[in-house]
PDB file of C-alpha atoms in Angstrom:
ATOM      1  CA  MET A  12      78.729 117.941  93.121  1.00 86.00           C
ATOM      2  CA  ILE A  13      82.329 117.644  92.028  1.00 93.00           C
ATOM      3  CA  LYS A  14      83.492 114.424  90.419  1.00 95.00           C
ATOM      4  CA  LEU A  15      86.933 112.859  90.142  1.00 96.00           C
ATOM      5  CA  THR A  16      87.211 110.653  87.071  1.00 97.00           C
ATOM      6  CA  PHE A  17      90.159 108.259  86.819  1.00 97.00           C
ATOM      7  CA  ALA A  18      90.652 106.284  83.564  1.00 97.00           C
ATOM      8  CA  LEU A  19      92.657 103.217  84.566  1.00 98.00           C
ATOM      9  CA  VAL A  20      95.282 101.242  82.667  1.00 97.00           C
ATOM     10  CA  ARG A  21      96.505  98.088  84.373  1.00 97.00           C
ATOM     11  CA  LEU A  22     100.140  97.276  85.038  1.00 98.00           C
ATOM     12  CA  PRO A  23     101.554  95.202  82.151  1.00 97.00           C
ATOM     13  CA  HIS A  24     102.102  92.025  84.196  1.00 98.00           C
ATOM     14  CA  LEU A  25      98.392  91.774  85.086  1.00 98.00           C
ATOM     15  CA  THR A  26      95.594  90.345  82.953  1.00 96.00           C
ATOM     16  CA  ARG A  27      92.415  92.398  82.739  1.00 94.00           C
ATOM     17  CA  GLU A  28      90.733  89.805  84.981  1.00 95.00           C
ATOM     18  CA  GLN A  29      93.487  89.997  87.628  1.00 98.00           C
ATOM     19  CA  PHE A  30      93.427  93.787  87.516  1.00 97.00           C
ATOM     20  CA  GLN A  31      89.646  94.024  87.845  1.00 96.00           C
ATOM     21  CA  ASP A  32      89.541  91.401  90.597  1.00 98.00           C
ATOM     22  CA  TYR A  33      92.133  93.273  92.692  1.00 98.00           C
ATOM     23  CA  TRP A  34      90.464  96.616  92.001  1.00 98.00           C
ATOM     24  CA  PHE A  35      87.030  95.355  93.060  1.00 98.00           C
ATOM     25  CA  HIS A  36      87.895  93.037  95.953  1.00 98.00           C
ATOM     26  CA  THR A  37      90.919  94.799  97.477  1.00 98.00           C
ATOM     27  CA  HIS A  38      91.084  98.440  96.424  1.00 98.00           C
ATOM     28  CA  GLY A  39      87.324  99.028  96.491  1.00 98.00           C
ATOM     29  CA  PRO A  40      86.988  98.069 100.166  1.00 98.00           C
ATOM     30  CA  LEU A  41      90.074 100.163 100.952  1.00 98.00           C
ATOM     31  CA  VAL A  42      88.416 103.230  99.408  1.00 98.00           C
ATOM     32  CA  ALA A  43      85.230 102.458 101.336  1.00 98.00           C
ATOM     33  CA  SER A  44      87.227 102.305 104.582  1.00 98.00           C
ATOM     34  CA  VAL A  45      88.424 105.920 104.199  1.00 98.00           C
ATOM     35  CA  LYS A  46      85.293 107.416 102.643  1.00 97.00           C
ATOM     36  CA  ASP A  47      84.386 109.510 105.682  1.00 96.00           C
ATOM     37  CA  VAL A  48      87.788 111.092 106.241  1.00 96.00           C
ATOM     38  CA  LEU A  49      88.077 111.829 102.477  1.00 96.00           C
ATOM     39  CA  ARG A  50      84.448 113.030 102.313  1.00 95.00           C
ATOM     40  CA  ILE A  51      83.631 110.725  99.401  1.00 96.00           C
ATOM     41  CA  ARG A  52      79.879 110.811  98.727  1.00 96.00           C
ATOM     42  CA  ARG A  53      79.813 108.103  96.043  1.00 97.00           C
ATOM     43  CA  TYR A  54      82.353 105.764  94.457  1.00 98.00           C
ATOM     44  CA  VAL A  55      81.732 103.590  91.409  1.00 98.00           C
ATOM     45  CA  GLN A  56      83.925 101.363  89.298  1.00 98.00           C
ATOM     46  CA  LEU A  57      83.219 100.855  85.596  1.00 97.00           C
ATOM     47  CA  HIS A  58      84.909  97.609  84.536  1.00 96.00           C
ATOM     48  CA  SER A  59      85.600  97.372  80.800  1.00 90.00           C
ATOM     49  CA  MET A  60      84.498  94.291  78.911  1.00 80.00           C
ATOM     50  CA  ASP A  61      86.666  92.247  76.570  1.00 80.00           C
ATOM     51  CA  GLU A  62      88.043  94.513  73.829  1.00 77.00           C
ATOM     52  CA  ALA A  63      86.308  92.475  71.105  1.00 70.00           C
ATOM     53  CA  VAL A  64      82.931  93.592  72.474  1.00 73.00           C
ATOM     54  CA  SER A  65      83.805  97.247  71.787  1.00 74.00           C
ATOM     55  CA  ASP A  66      85.669  96.819  68.497  1.00 75.00           C
ATOM     56  CA  GLY A  67      82.536  97.634  66.476  1.00 77.00           C
ATOM     57  CA  ILE A  68      82.154 101.074  68.055  1.00 75.00           C
ATOM     58  CA  ARG A  69      85.873 101.897  68.217  1.00 72.00           C
ATOM     59  CA  ALA A  70      86.894 100.989  64.645  1.00 77.00           C
ATOM     60  CA  PRO A  71      84.765 103.567  62.727  1.00 83.00           C
ATOM     61  CA  ARG A  72      86.097 106.298  65.024  1.00 82.00           C
ATOM     62  CA  ASN A  73      89.722 105.139  64.820  1.00 78.00           C
ATOM     63  CA  ALA A  74      89.574 105.239  68.627  1.00 72.00           C
ATOM     64  CA  PRO A  75      92.576 104.391  70.815  1.00 71.00           C
ATOM     65  CA  PRO A  76      92.638 101.206  72.903  1.00 79.00           C
ATOM     66  CA  GLN A  77      90.102 101.135  75.690  1.00 84.00           C
ATOM     67  CA  PHE A  78      90.908 101.614  79.347  1.00 91.00           C
ATOM     68  CA  ASP A  79      90.703  98.687  81.739  1.00 94.00           C
ATOM     69  CA  GLY A  80      88.233 100.612  83.839  1.00 97.00           C
ATOM     70  CA  VAL A  81      87.082 104.006  85.048  1.00 97.00           C
ATOM     71  CA  ALA A  82      86.711 105.051  88.675  1.00 98.00           C
ATOM     72  CA  GLN A  83      84.391 107.905  89.587  1.00 97.00           C
ATOM     73  CA  LEU A  84      84.244 109.570  92.981  1.00 97.00           C
ATOM     74  CA  TRP A  85      81.729 112.244  93.974  1.00 96.00           C
ATOM     75  CA  TYR A  86      82.369 115.080  96.439  1.00 95.00           C
ATOM     76  CA  ASP A  87      80.066 117.824  97.712  1.00 93.00           C
ATOM     77  CA  SER A  88      82.207 120.837  96.767  1.00 92.00           C
ATOM     78  CA  LEU A  89      85.604 122.247  95.937  1.00 89.00           C
ATOM     79  CA  GLU A  90      85.588 123.790  99.408  1.00 89.00           C
ATOM     80  CA  ASP A  91      85.489 120.294 100.942  1.00 86.00           C
ATOM     81  CA  LEU A  92      88.501 119.314  98.874  1.00 89.00           C
ATOM     82  CA  THR A  93      90.391 122.445  99.913  1.00 89.00           C
ATOM     83  CA  GLU A  94      89.645 121.840 103.592  1.00 88.00           C
ATOM     84  CA  MET A  95      90.940 118.267 103.358  1.00 88.00           C
ATOM     85  CA  ALA A  96      94.364 119.541 102.274  1.00 86.00           C
ATOM     86  CA  ASP A  97      94.978 120.679 105.870  1.00 89.00           C
ATOM     87  CA  ASP A  98      93.691 117.464 107.471  1.00 94.00           C
ATOM     88  CA  PRO A  99      96.491 115.027 108.445  1.00 96.00           C
ATOM     89  CA  ALA A 100      94.033 112.108 108.486  1.00 96.00           C
ATOM     90  CA  ALA A 101      92.911 112.901 104.937  1.00 96.00           C
ATOM     91  CA  ARG A 102      96.514 113.182 103.747  1.00 95.00           C
ATOM     92  CA  GLU A 103      97.298 109.794 105.303  1.00 97.00           C
ATOM     93  CA  ALA A 104      94.213 108.233 103.690  1.00 97.00           C
ATOM     94  CA  GLY A 105      95.258 109.650 100.308  1.00 96.00           C
ATOM     95  CA  ARG A 106      98.774 108.266 100.789  1.00 97.00           C
ATOM     96  CA  LEU A 107      97.344 104.843 101.648  1.00 98.00           C
ATOM     97  CA  LEU A 108      95.193 104.797  98.490  1.00 98.00           C
ATOM     98  CA  LEU A 109      98.072 105.902  96.256  1.00 98.00           C
ATOM     99  CA  GLU A 110     100.339 103.226  97.736  1.00 98.00           C
ATOM    100  CA  ASP A 111      97.726 100.592  96.889  1.00 98.00           C
ATOM    101  CA  GLU A 112      97.102 102.030  93.390  1.00 98.00           C
ATOM    102  CA  ARG A 113     100.781 101.472  92.579  1.00 98.00           C
ATOM    103  CA  LYS A 114     100.180  97.715  92.981  1.00 98.00           C
ATOM    104  CA  PHE A 115      97.782  97.418  90.028  1.00 98.00           C
ATOM    105  CA  ILE A 116      97.464 100.697  88.060  1.00 98.00           C
ATOM    106  CA  ASP A 117      99.963 101.972  85.480  1.00 98.00           C
ATOM    107  CA  LEU A 118      99.717 105.495  86.894  1.00 98.00           C
ATOM    108  CA  PRO A 119     101.648 107.383  84.149  1.00 97.00           C
ATOM    109  CA  LYS A 120      99.209 105.943  81.558  1.00 97.00           C
ATOM    110  CA  SER A 121      96.062 106.570  83.606  1.00 98.00           C
ATOM    111  CA  PRO A 122      94.640 110.103  83.274  1.00 97.00           C
ATOM    112  CA  LEU A 123      92.504 111.607  86.013  1.00 97.00           C
ATOM    113  CA  TRP A 124      90.718 114.921  86.311  1.00 96.00           C
ATOM    114  CA  TRP A 125      88.246 116.946  88.345  1.00 95.00           C
ATOM    115  CA  GLY A 126      84.983 117.913  86.720  1.00 95.00           C
ATOM    116  CA  GLU A 127      81.415 118.977  87.250  1.00 90.00           C
ATOM    117  CA  GLU A 128      78.726 116.645  85.973  1.00 85.00           C
ATOM    118  CA  LYS A 129      76.162 118.084  83.543  1.00 88.00           C
ATOM    119  CA  VAL A 130      73.178 115.738  83.233  1.00 88.00           C
ATOM    120  CA  ILE A 131      71.556 115.667  79.787  1.00 91.00           C
ATOM    121  CA  ILE A 132      69.305 112.612  80.177  1.00 94.00           C
ATOM    122  CA  GLY A 133      68.215 111.046  83.473  1.00 86.00           C
ATOM    123  CA  GLY A 134      68.079 112.054  87.100  1.00 71.00           C
TER     124      GLY A 134
END
């Protein structure tokens, strides 16, 4: 499995609650609507809690501010991703998602990357 991880920072005019509400109730269903054409096997959203909850673990590490959330999407293989590059329907679905992301995510401040999961504990 290949995983896309996207660490999200909200646009400055949104509260964390507004951001997370839009992400869950609007963007989430939009992703679900294109899952087949984009070959998404699994999609999860990790919504951050109030910053005060994490202060105790961040302070001793001198950690940067937390993200507003993390999206993770699973795909079967790199080959699937390569094949989608030639699919007009997949390109249109990707364009649709990016257009919606611009409504609530500060994209230049939100890193994303491809990776391969290595399980240490658990299934």
